[in-house]
Short mmCIF file of C-alpha atoms (C1' of nucleotides) in Angstrom, two decimals:
data_model
loop_
_atom_site.label_atom_id
_atom_site.label_comp_id
_atom_site.label_asym_id
_atom_site.label_seq_id
_atom_site.Cartn_x
_atom_site.Cartn_y
_atom_site.Cartn_z
CA MET A 1 4.92 25.23 -49.58
CA ALA A 2 5.69 23.02 -52.56
CA GLN A 3 7.89 20.70 -50.53
CA ASP A 4 5.23 20.86 -47.91
CA THR A 5 2.53 19.29 -50.06
CA ARG A 6 4.97 16.69 -51.32
CA GLU A 7 5.85 15.75 -47.79
CA ARG A 8 2.24 15.72 -46.71
CA LEU A 9 1.39 13.40 -49.58
CA LEU A 10 4.14 11.04 -48.50
CA ASP A 11 2.85 11.23 -44.94
CA GLN A 12 -0.58 10.25 -46.15
CA ALA A 13 0.66 7.55 -48.47
CA GLU A 14 2.81 5.73 -45.95
CA PRO A 15 0.13 4.48 -43.55
CA LEU A 16 -2.20 3.68 -46.43
CA PHE A 17 0.38 1.58 -48.24
CA ALA A 18 1.28 -0.03 -44.94
CA GLU A 19 -2.27 -1.05 -44.28
CA ARG A 20 -3.52 -2.00 -47.73
CA GLY A 21 -0.46 -2.62 -49.84
CA PHE A 22 0.49 -1.16 -53.19
CA TYR A 23 -2.52 -2.44 -55.10
CA GLY A 24 -4.91 -1.80 -52.25
CA VAL A 25 -4.54 1.97 -52.37
CA SER A 26 -5.49 4.28 -55.21
CA ILE A 27 -3.60 7.49 -55.76
CA ALA A 28 -6.97 9.25 -55.74
CA ALA A 29 -7.59 7.99 -52.21
CA ILE A 30 -4.25 9.33 -51.03
CA ALA A 31 -4.73 12.74 -52.61
CA SER A 32 -8.34 13.18 -51.62
CA GLU A 33 -7.45 12.75 -47.96
CA LEU A 34 -5.62 16.06 -48.29
CA GLY A 35 -8.43 17.62 -50.26
CA LEU A 36 -6.47 17.29 -53.48
CA THR A 37 -7.15 15.56 -56.76
CA LYS A 38 -5.06 12.65 -57.90
CA GLN A 39 -3.56 14.83 -60.61
CA ALA A 40 -1.97 17.01 -57.97
CA LEU A 41 -0.25 13.88 -56.72
CA LEU A 42 0.79 12.89 -60.22
CA HIS A 43 2.18 16.37 -60.69
CA HIS A 44 4.50 15.84 -57.75
CA PHE A 45 5.49 12.23 -58.30
CA GLY A 46 4.85 11.38 -61.92
CA SER A 47 3.42 7.95 -61.28
CA LYS A 48 2.15 5.68 -58.55
CA GLU A 49 5.25 3.53 -58.73
CA LYS A 50 7.48 6.54 -58.20
CA LEU A 51 5.44 7.67 -55.25
CA TYR A 52 5.81 4.23 -53.71
CA GLY A 53 9.53 4.36 -54.38
CA GLU A 54 9.78 7.66 -52.54
CA VAL A 55 7.92 6.25 -49.58
CA LEU A 56 10.34 3.35 -49.50
CA LYS A 57 13.32 5.65 -49.80
CA ARG A 58 12.17 7.78 -46.92
CA ILE A 59 11.71 4.74 -44.75
CA SER A 60 15.10 3.23 -45.38
CA ALA A 61 16.69 6.63 -44.77
CA ARG A 62 14.97 6.70 -41.41
CA PHE A 63 16.28 3.23 -40.68
CA GLU A 64 19.81 4.17 -41.53
CA ALA A 65 19.61 6.95 -38.98
CA LEU A 66 19.13 4.25 -36.37
CA GLU A 67 22.56 2.79 -37.01
CA THR A 68 24.50 5.58 -35.37
CA ALA A 69 22.42 5.37 -32.23
CA SER A 70 24.01 2.15 -31.11
CA ALA A 71 27.63 3.22 -30.93
CA GLY A 72 29.25 1.52 -27.98
CA SER A 73 32.30 -0.29 -26.80
CA ASP A 74 31.61 -3.94 -26.14
CA PRO A 75 30.57 -5.75 -29.33
CA VAL A 76 28.01 -7.86 -27.52
CA GLU A 77 26.37 -4.85 -25.92
CA ARG A 78 26.48 -2.98 -29.21
CA LEU A 79 24.59 -5.71 -31.02
CA ILE A 80 22.06 -5.99 -28.23
CA ALA A 81 21.54 -2.24 -28.12
CA TYR A 82 21.12 -2.16 -31.84
CA LEU A 83 18.53 -4.92 -31.96
CA LEU A 84 16.61 -3.55 -29.02
CA ALA A 85 16.61 -0.13 -30.69
CA LEU A 86 15.20 -1.81 -33.76
CA HIS A 87 12.45 -3.34 -31.71
CA SER A 88 11.42 -0.10 -30.08
CA HIS A 89 11.65 1.67 -33.42
CA ASP A 90 9.24 -0.92 -34.77
CA ARG A 91 6.82 -0.16 -32.01
CA PHE A 92 6.81 3.54 -32.79
CA SER A 93 6.57 3.34 -36.53
CA THR A 94 4.68 0.18 -37.29
CA ASP A 95 3.88 1.51 -40.75
CA ALA A 96 7.50 1.30 -41.76
CA THR A 97 7.81 -2.25 -40.48
CA ARG A 98 4.70 -3.29 -42.33
CA ILE A 99 5.78 -1.73 -45.59
CA LEU A 100 9.19 -3.36 -45.45
CA MET A 101 7.54 -6.69 -44.71
CA ARG A 102 5.27 -6.21 -47.70
CA GLU A 103 8.31 -5.44 -49.76
CA LEU A 104 9.82 -8.71 -48.63
CA LEU A 105 6.70 -10.45 -49.90
CA ASP A 106 6.36 -8.52 -53.12
CA ASN A 107 9.82 -7.94 -54.41
CA LYS A 108 9.93 -11.20 -56.29
CA ARG A 109 7.65 -9.55 -58.76
CA ARG A 110 9.05 -6.02 -58.49
CA ALA A 111 12.65 -7.13 -58.44
CA ASP A 112 13.61 -4.24 -60.67
CA THR A 113 12.72 -1.61 -58.10
CA ALA A 114 15.85 0.06 -56.84
CA GLY A 115 14.78 0.02 -53.22
CA THR A 116 14.56 -3.74 -53.23
CA TRP A 117 17.85 -4.34 -51.52
CA TYR A 118 17.45 -1.71 -48.88
CA LEU A 119 18.26 -4.50 -46.46
CA LYS A 120 21.71 -5.11 -47.86
CA PRO A 121 23.84 -2.55 -45.97
CA PHE A 122 21.75 -3.35 -42.97
CA LEU A 123 22.49 -7.05 -43.05
CA GLU A 124 26.12 -6.54 -43.86
CA GLN A 125 26.51 -4.32 -40.86
CA LEU A 126 24.79 -6.87 -38.69
CA ILE A 127 27.06 -9.62 -39.93
CA ALA A 128 30.07 -7.46 -39.16
CA MET A 129 28.72 -6.77 -35.69
CA VAL A 130 28.29 -10.48 -35.05
CA GLN A 131 31.73 -11.35 -36.30
CA ALA A 132 33.20 -8.75 -33.98
CA ILE A 133 32.07 -10.85 -31.05
CA PRO A 134 34.89 -13.06 -29.70
CA ASN A 135 33.25 -16.48 -29.92
CA TRP A 136 31.75 -15.60 -33.32
CA ARG A 137 34.98 -14.43 -34.88
CA SER A 138 35.52 -17.71 -36.68
CA ALA A 139 31.90 -17.97 -37.84
CA SER A 140 31.19 -18.05 -41.55
CA VAL A 141 29.06 -15.36 -43.12
CA SER A 142 26.20 -17.83 -43.47
CA GLU A 143 26.40 -18.86 -39.87
CA ALA A 144 26.48 -15.32 -38.57
CA LEU A 145 23.74 -14.27 -40.92
CA ALA A 146 21.52 -17.18 -40.01
CA MET A 147 21.76 -16.29 -36.36
CA VAL A 148 21.16 -12.59 -36.77
CA TYR A 149 18.42 -13.07 -39.32
CA GLN A 150 16.53 -15.18 -36.84
CA LEU A 151 16.68 -12.36 -34.34
CA LEU A 152 15.59 -9.90 -37.01
CA GLY A 153 12.68 -12.17 -37.79
CA ALA A 154 11.69 -12.39 -34.15
CA ILE A 155 11.64 -8.60 -33.93
CA ASN A 156 9.89 -7.78 -37.16
CA TYR A 157 7.33 -10.55 -36.99
CA PHE A 158 6.20 -9.27 -33.66
CA GLY A 159 6.27 -5.76 -35.08
CA ILE A 160 3.47 -6.51 -37.50
CA SER A 161 1.43 -8.76 -35.25
CA GLN A 162 -0.29 -6.29 -32.97
CA PRO A 163 -3.73 -6.41 -34.61
CA THR A 164 -3.79 -10.19 -34.75
CA LEU A 165 -2.47 -10.70 -31.25
CA THR A 166 -4.91 -8.16 -29.87
CA GLY A 167 -7.66 -9.97 -31.69
CA ILE A 168 -6.67 -13.29 -30.20
CA PHE A 169 -5.73 -12.32 -26.65
CA GLY A 170 -7.60 -9.05 -26.22
CA GLU A 171 -6.21 -5.61 -25.49
CA PRO A 172 -4.94 -6.41 -21.98
CA GLY A 173 -3.48 -9.67 -23.20
CA TYR A 174 -1.52 -7.87 -25.85
CA LYS A 175 -0.36 -5.20 -23.43
CA ALA A 176 1.00 -7.88 -21.13
CA LEU A 177 2.76 -9.53 -24.02
CA GLU A 178 4.16 -6.24 -25.21
CA SER A 179 5.71 -5.54 -21.86
CA ALA A 180 7.06 -9.07 -21.51
CA PHE A 181 8.57 -8.96 -24.96
CA PRO A 182 11.70 -6.80 -24.58
CA THR A 183 12.96 -8.68 -21.55
CA GLN A 184 12.38 -11.94 -23.31
CA LEU A 185 13.98 -10.59 -26.45
CA GLU A 186 17.12 -9.54 -24.68
CA ARG A 187 17.29 -12.96 -23.11
CA LEU A 188 16.94 -14.54 -26.53
CA ILE A 189 19.63 -12.33 -28.04
CA ARG A 190 22.08 -13.01 -25.24
CA SER A 191 21.53 -16.72 -25.35
CA ALA A 192 21.77 -16.77 -29.14
CA ILE A 193 25.12 -15.07 -28.92
CA ALA A 194 26.31 -17.28 -26.12
CA SER A 195 25.06 -20.45 -27.80
CA ARG A 196 28.05 -20.78 -30.04
CA PRO A 197 30.55 -23.17 -28.54
CA MET B 1 -15.57 -33.69 -61.56
CA ALA B 2 -17.34 -30.83 -59.82
CA GLN B 3 -15.22 -31.05 -56.73
CA ASP B 4 -12.32 -31.43 -59.03
CA THR B 5 -12.74 -28.03 -60.64
CA ARG B 6 -13.26 -26.41 -57.27
CA GLU B 7 -10.08 -27.92 -55.98
CA ARG B 8 -8.18 -26.99 -59.09
CA LEU B 9 -9.33 -23.40 -58.76
CA LEU B 10 -8.08 -23.31 -55.19
CA ASP B 11 -4.79 -24.82 -56.34
CA GLN B 12 -4.44 -22.05 -58.89
CA ALA B 13 -5.52 -19.31 -56.54
CA GLU B 14 -3.13 -20.15 -53.74
CA PRO B 15 0.20 -19.38 -55.38
CA LEU B 16 -1.25 -16.32 -57.09
CA PHE B 17 -2.55 -14.84 -53.87
CA ALA B 18 0.73 -15.72 -52.20
CA GLU B 19 2.74 -13.85 -54.76
CA ARG B 20 0.57 -10.84 -55.50
CA GLY B 21 -1.79 -10.49 -52.57
CA PHE B 22 -5.55 -10.23 -52.52
CA TYR B 23 -5.78 -7.04 -54.58
CA GLY B 24 -3.00 -8.06 -56.91
CA VAL B 25 -4.89 -10.96 -58.44
CA SER B 26 -8.10 -10.84 -60.44
CA ILE B 27 -10.53 -13.72 -60.37
CA ALA B 28 -10.41 -13.70 -64.16
CA ALA B 29 -6.67 -14.37 -64.02
CA ILE B 30 -7.18 -17.33 -61.72
CA ALA B 31 -9.93 -18.86 -63.82
CA SER B 32 -8.33 -18.27 -67.18
CA GLU B 33 -5.27 -20.23 -66.12
CA LEU B 34 -7.55 -23.26 -66.13
CA GLY B 35 -9.18 -22.26 -69.39
CA LEU B 36 -12.30 -21.14 -67.57
CA THR B 37 -14.13 -17.85 -67.38
CA LYS B 38 -14.33 -15.90 -64.16
CA GLN B 39 -18.03 -16.70 -63.99
CA ALA B 40 -17.19 -20.36 -63.57
CA LEU B 41 -15.17 -19.34 -60.55
CA LEU B 42 -17.97 -17.17 -59.23
CA HIS B 43 -20.33 -20.08 -59.72
CA HIS B 44 -18.23 -22.17 -57.35
CA PHE B 45 -17.31 -19.58 -54.76
CA GLY B 46 -19.82 -16.76 -54.98
CA SER B 47 -17.32 -13.95 -54.57
CA LYS B 48 -13.62 -13.20 -54.53
CA GLU B 49 -13.64 -12.74 -50.77
CA LYS B 50 -15.17 -16.15 -50.27
CA LEU B 51 -12.63 -17.76 -52.55
CA TYR B 52 -9.87 -16.14 -50.53
CA GLY B 53 -11.50 -17.37 -47.37
CA GLU B 54 -11.51 -20.92 -48.72
CA VAL B 55 -7.85 -20.68 -49.61
CA LEU B 56 -7.12 -19.54 -46.08
CA LYS B 57 -9.20 -22.30 -44.60
CA ARG B 58 -7.43 -24.95 -46.60
CA ILE B 59 -4.07 -23.64 -45.49
CA SER B 60 -4.84 -23.56 -41.81
CA ALA B 61 -6.28 -27.07 -42.08
CA ARG B 62 -3.00 -28.17 -43.56
CA PHE B 63 -1.14 -26.50 -40.71
CA GLU B 64 -3.24 -28.23 -38.13
CA ALA B 65 -2.29 -31.54 -39.64
CA LEU B 66 1.27 -30.70 -38.70
CA GLU B 67 0.45 -30.76 -35.02
CA THR B 68 0.08 -34.47 -34.72
CA ALA B 69 3.40 -35.10 -36.41
CA SER B 70 5.39 -34.00 -33.39
CA ALA B 71 4.05 -36.37 -30.80
CA GLY B 72 6.87 -37.32 -28.48
CA SER B 73 7.84 -37.87 -24.92
CA ASP B 74 10.16 -35.18 -23.64
CA PRO B 75 8.47 -31.75 -23.71
CA VAL B 76 11.65 -30.01 -24.80
CA GLU B 77 12.19 -32.37 -27.70
CA ARG B 78 8.53 -32.14 -28.63
CA LEU B 79 8.68 -28.37 -28.91
CA ILE B 80 11.89 -28.51 -30.88
CA ALA B 81 10.54 -31.14 -33.22
CA TYR B 82 7.41 -29.10 -33.74
CA LEU B 83 9.22 -25.88 -34.56
CA LEU B 84 11.69 -27.59 -36.83
CA ALA B 85 8.80 -29.29 -38.61
CA LEU B 86 7.28 -25.86 -39.05
CA HIS B 87 10.45 -24.61 -40.60
CA SER B 88 10.75 -27.42 -43.07
CA HIS B 89 7.06 -27.16 -43.83
CA ASP B 90 7.69 -23.50 -44.68
CA ARG B 91 10.37 -24.49 -47.09
CA PHE B 92 8.10 -26.87 -48.94
CA SER B 93 5.04 -24.72 -49.11
CA THR B 94 6.27 -21.17 -49.21
CA ASP B 95 2.94 -20.08 -50.62
CA ALA B 96 1.18 -20.90 -47.39
CA THR B 97 3.74 -19.02 -45.33
CA ARG B 98 3.46 -15.99 -47.58
CA ILE B 99 -0.31 -15.94 -47.48
CA LEU B 100 -0.41 -16.22 -43.72
CA MET B 101 2.12 -13.42 -43.47
CA ARG B 102 -0.04 -11.29 -45.74
CA GLU B 103 -2.98 -12.08 -43.55
CA LEU B 104 -1.02 -10.85 -40.57
CA LEU B 105 -0.49 -7.60 -42.43
CA ASP B 106 -4.00 -7.26 -43.77
CA ASN B 107 -6.31 -8.47 -41.09
CA LYS B 108 -6.58 -5.10 -39.42
CA ARG B 109 -8.74 -4.14 -42.35
CA ARG B 110 -10.46 -7.48 -42.82
CA ALA B 111 -10.95 -8.13 -39.14
CA ASP B 112 -14.39 -9.49 -39.86
CA THR B 113 -13.09 -12.42 -41.87
CA ALA B 114 -13.65 -15.60 -39.95
CA GLY B 115 -10.24 -17.04 -40.70
CA THR B 116 -8.54 -14.14 -39.03
CA TRP B 117 -7.68 -15.96 -35.85
CA TYR B 118 -6.46 -19.13 -37.52
CA LEU B 119 -3.38 -18.66 -35.35
CA LYS B 120 -5.26 -18.96 -32.11
CA PRO B 121 -5.33 -22.75 -31.53
CA PHE B 122 -1.83 -22.80 -32.85
CA LEU B 123 -0.50 -20.31 -30.34
CA GLU B 124 -2.43 -21.82 -27.50
CA GLN B 125 -0.92 -25.18 -28.22
CA LEU B 126 2.53 -23.67 -28.36
CA ILE B 127 2.00 -21.95 -25.03
CA ALA B 128 0.91 -25.23 -23.51
CA MET B 129 3.96 -26.94 -24.94
CA VAL B 130 6.22 -24.33 -23.40
CA GLN B 131 4.55 -24.50 -20.02
CA ALA B 132 5.03 -28.25 -20.04
CA ILE B 133 8.77 -27.70 -19.86
CA PRO B 134 10.09 -27.93 -16.28
CA ASN B 135 11.81 -24.56 -15.95
CA TRP B 136 8.95 -22.84 -17.77
CA ARG B 137 6.21 -24.29 -15.62
CA SER B 138 5.93 -21.14 -13.55
CA ALA B 139 6.06 -18.83 -16.56
CA SER B 140 3.09 -16.56 -17.24
CA VAL B 141 1.20 -16.89 -20.49
CA SER B 142 2.74 -13.64 -21.70
CA GLU B 143 6.21 -14.80 -20.90
CA ALA B 144 5.78 -18.14 -22.61
CA LEU B 145 4.07 -16.57 -25.58
CA ALA B 146 6.72 -13.91 -25.96
CA MET B 147 9.41 -16.55 -26.12
CA VAL B 148 7.65 -18.84 -28.52
CA TYR B 149 6.44 -16.00 -30.70
CA GLN B 150 9.99 -14.90 -31.20
CA LEU B 151 10.88 -18.35 -32.45
CA LEU B 152 7.84 -18.34 -34.69
CA GLY B 153 8.95 -15.01 -36.07
CA ALA B 154 12.44 -16.29 -36.72
CA ILE B 155 11.04 -19.20 -38.69
CA ASN B 156 8.38 -17.41 -40.70
CA TYR B 157 10.42 -14.34 -41.48
CA PHE B 158 13.06 -16.50 -43.04
CA GLY B 159 10.33 -18.42 -44.80
CA ILE B 160 9.35 -15.44 -46.90
CA SER B 161 12.80 -14.02 -47.44
CA GLN B 162 14.18 -16.29 -50.11
CA PRO B 163 13.79 -13.88 -53.04
CA THR B 164 15.30 -10.96 -51.17
CA LEU B 165 18.15 -12.94 -49.69
CA THR B 166 18.93 -14.48 -53.05
CA GLY B 167 18.92 -11.01 -54.53
CA ILE B 168 21.34 -9.73 -51.95
CA PHE B 169 23.71 -12.66 -51.55
CA GLY B 170 23.20 -14.52 -54.81
CA GLU B 171 21.98 -18.06 -55.35
CA PRO B 172 24.99 -19.78 -53.75
CA GLY B 173 24.92 -17.35 -50.87
CA TYR B 174 21.33 -18.20 -50.19
CA LYS B 175 21.95 -21.92 -50.49
CA ALA B 176 24.69 -21.69 -47.89
CA LEU B 177 22.41 -19.72 -45.60
CA GLU B 178 19.61 -22.17 -46.11
CA SER B 179 21.74 -25.07 -45.05
CA ALA B 180 23.19 -23.19 -42.09
CA PHE B 181 19.76 -22.17 -40.93
CA PRO B 182 18.32 -25.31 -39.33
CA THR B 183 21.37 -26.00 -37.19
CA GLN B 184 21.38 -22.42 -36.08
CA LEU B 185 17.66 -22.53 -35.48
CA GLU B 186 17.86 -25.56 -33.28
CA ARG B 187 20.63 -23.86 -31.33
CA LEU B 188 18.44 -20.81 -30.92
CA ILE B 189 15.46 -22.83 -29.77
CA ARG B 190 17.49 -24.81 -27.27
CA SER B 191 19.13 -21.74 -25.81
CA ALA B 192 15.82 -19.89 -25.70
CA ILE B 193 14.32 -22.69 -23.68
CA ALA B 194 17.36 -22.98 -21.44
CA SER B 195 17.63 -19.24 -20.96
CA ARG B 196 15.01 -19.11 -18.23
CA PRO B 197 16.64 -19.12 -14.82
"C1'" DT C 1 4.13 45.45 -62.80
"C1'" DC C 2 5.10 42.02 -65.96
"C1'" DT C 3 6.57 37.23 -66.72
"C1'" DA C 4 7.15 32.60 -66.13
"C1'" DA C 5 7.11 28.65 -63.85
"C1'" DA C 6 5.05 25.85 -60.25
"C1'" DA C 7 0.86 24.10 -58.36
"C1'" DC C 8 -2.86 22.85 -59.19
"C1'" DT C 9 -8.12 21.54 -61.56
"C1'" DT C 10 -11.43 19.81 -65.00
"C1'" DA C 11 -12.14 16.88 -68.60
"C1'" DC C 12 -11.23 12.85 -70.70
"C1'" DC C 13 -9.50 8.14 -72.03
"C1'" DG C 14 -9.00 3.17 -72.49
"C1'" DC C 15 -8.82 -0.62 -69.67
"C1'" DT C 16 -9.77 -3.69 -65.87
"C1'" DT C 17 -12.33 -4.84 -62.00
"C1'" DG C 18 -15.99 -7.69 -59.31
"C1'" DG C 19 -20.50 -8.88 -59.97
"C1'" DT C 20 -25.42 -9.71 -62.20
"C1'" DA C 21 -28.55 -11.66 -65.58
"C1'" DA C 22 -29.83 -14.72 -68.73
"C1'" DG C 23 -29.05 -18.25 -71.18
"C1'" DT C 24 -26.90 -23.18 -72.82
"C1'" DT C 25 -25.30 -27.77 -72.24
"C1'" DG C 26 -24.83 -32.33 -70.53
"C1'" DG C 27 -25.42 -36.14 -67.48
"C1'" DG C 28 -28.35 -38.77 -63.98
"C1'" DA C 29 -32.52 -40.03 -61.72
"C1'" DT C 30 -37.52 -41.00 -62.37
"C1'" DA D 1 -38.77 -39.38 -72.74
"C1'" DT D 2 -38.49 -35.76 -69.55
"C1'" DC D 3 -37.23 -33.27 -65.88
"C1'" DC D 4 -33.80 -31.08 -63.29
"C1'" DC D 5 -29.91 -29.38 -61.50
"C1'" DA D 6 -25.04 -28.52 -61.65
"C1'" DA D 7 -21.66 -26.61 -64.48
"C1'" DC D 8 -20.73 -23.79 -67.21
"C1'" DT D 9 -20.91 -19.56 -71.19
"C1'" DT D 10 -21.83 -15.02 -73.43
"C1'" DA D 11 -23.36 -10.55 -72.71
"C1'" DC D 12 -23.43 -6.75 -70.03
"C1'" DC D 13 -22.76 -3.20 -66.35
"C1'" DA D 14 -21.31 0.51 -63.27
"C1'" DA D 15 -17.41 1.78 -60.86
"C1'" DG D 16 -12.75 2.42 -60.33
"C1'" DC D 17 -8.12 2.37 -62.03
"C1'" DG D 18 -3.63 4.97 -63.62
"C1'" DG D 19 -2.43 8.24 -66.81
"C1'" DT D 20 -2.65 12.20 -70.58
"C1'" DA D 21 -3.95 16.74 -72.21
"C1'" DA D 22 -5.14 21.13 -71.67
"C1'" DG D 23 -6.41 24.65 -69.19
"C1'" DT D 24 -6.43 27.91 -64.73
"C1'" DT D 25 -4.79 29.88 -60.55
"C1'" DT D 26 -1.10 31.06 -57.36
"C1'" DT D 27 3.45 32.36 -56.25
"C1'" DA D 28 7.88 34.44 -56.71
"C1'" DG D 29 11.54 36.97 -58.89
"C1'" DA D 30 13.32 40.73 -62.02
#
DNA sequence: TCTAAAACTTACCGCTTGGTAAGTTGGGAT
DNA sequence: ATCCCAACTTACCAAGCGGTAAGTTTTAGA
């Protein structure tokens, strides 16, 4: 039951932090949504910062679980599968995408936070995946990273854009875009890979 | 002198909002950096929300000014020039990129804010530019938008990543990436355009 | 059944927040 | 000279913030 409340607090905190950012949410707001006082939350996590850290930790753990999913043979297909998995993961847990994007924006200031470089193993793996591709074998780290980071940007930027795009193009407009996206994304990935002479 | 103070307040507010977000900055902090009290700021802008709105307005005005810069003949080269201009604009005014990215994250909550759809004319122009390209003439709006939005994502995501990437790969690592990026980006754009059968 | 720790609550605290109210000052037009 | 308005300031406020301290209830194990 103890772990239960802890988990439920994290479950409440995640979407709130995603939507309003660290400063935009009070610990009282998080706790009260479960019918608890903020001191119950402080009992479990000690401080707001630590709570946020736990949320971050949980998210990056969930992301790491994705890695195994894309085991395959051909390096090109592996990379594509991985990136497409990332995209569909984004669509299911937009909160995570949003929080990580916020972290990207905020971590200049909170550079001390441990979770700051959650991206590191991630990016290193991606670089390795790129360099495993025949015509990218001779690519420098920077070159490989630049390419893959652009794809990552394409995926994650779209992942946080739903409200805005719906606002601009309407619900049906967004739906159409959403269904056109993966095909287009795969095309982009393939051509990005193939683009190297 | 009046307009001067107003402008100077906006100049102060912009980088602060960029770095800490709407909730992360107090109006007192903004004003005091100019040796003023927060009431001077409130005198000029009425409320914090309105100040933020003005900052946003100024930024999107600046972005619109970019549009004209890429006038050219060939539609492919026009689009490329435009997107590359966007990228180098990002590098010069990271604050603007960061604020717009924050807006993308926040505007679910502040959907009432007028400036919310600042992206609209932007995206519509991009769509038009894509559909002006021969092999994209028959593309649906969704298809064209999906493609161009991916490129936009690639550009803007990188635009806010400097602190994180420097943290992960070190200063020289980032510098190398930064110089590899435009070449790679142009390659990506060209292959994205060419990718349509 | 007793004990002790975990899981809370109530009561505070000092500080900061955005915003209002009521002046004060200084320059320009009449 | 005076009137006036813009550009400020000082004073104040209620509400909210994260966090501490000290108590109370619930749960679980010996």
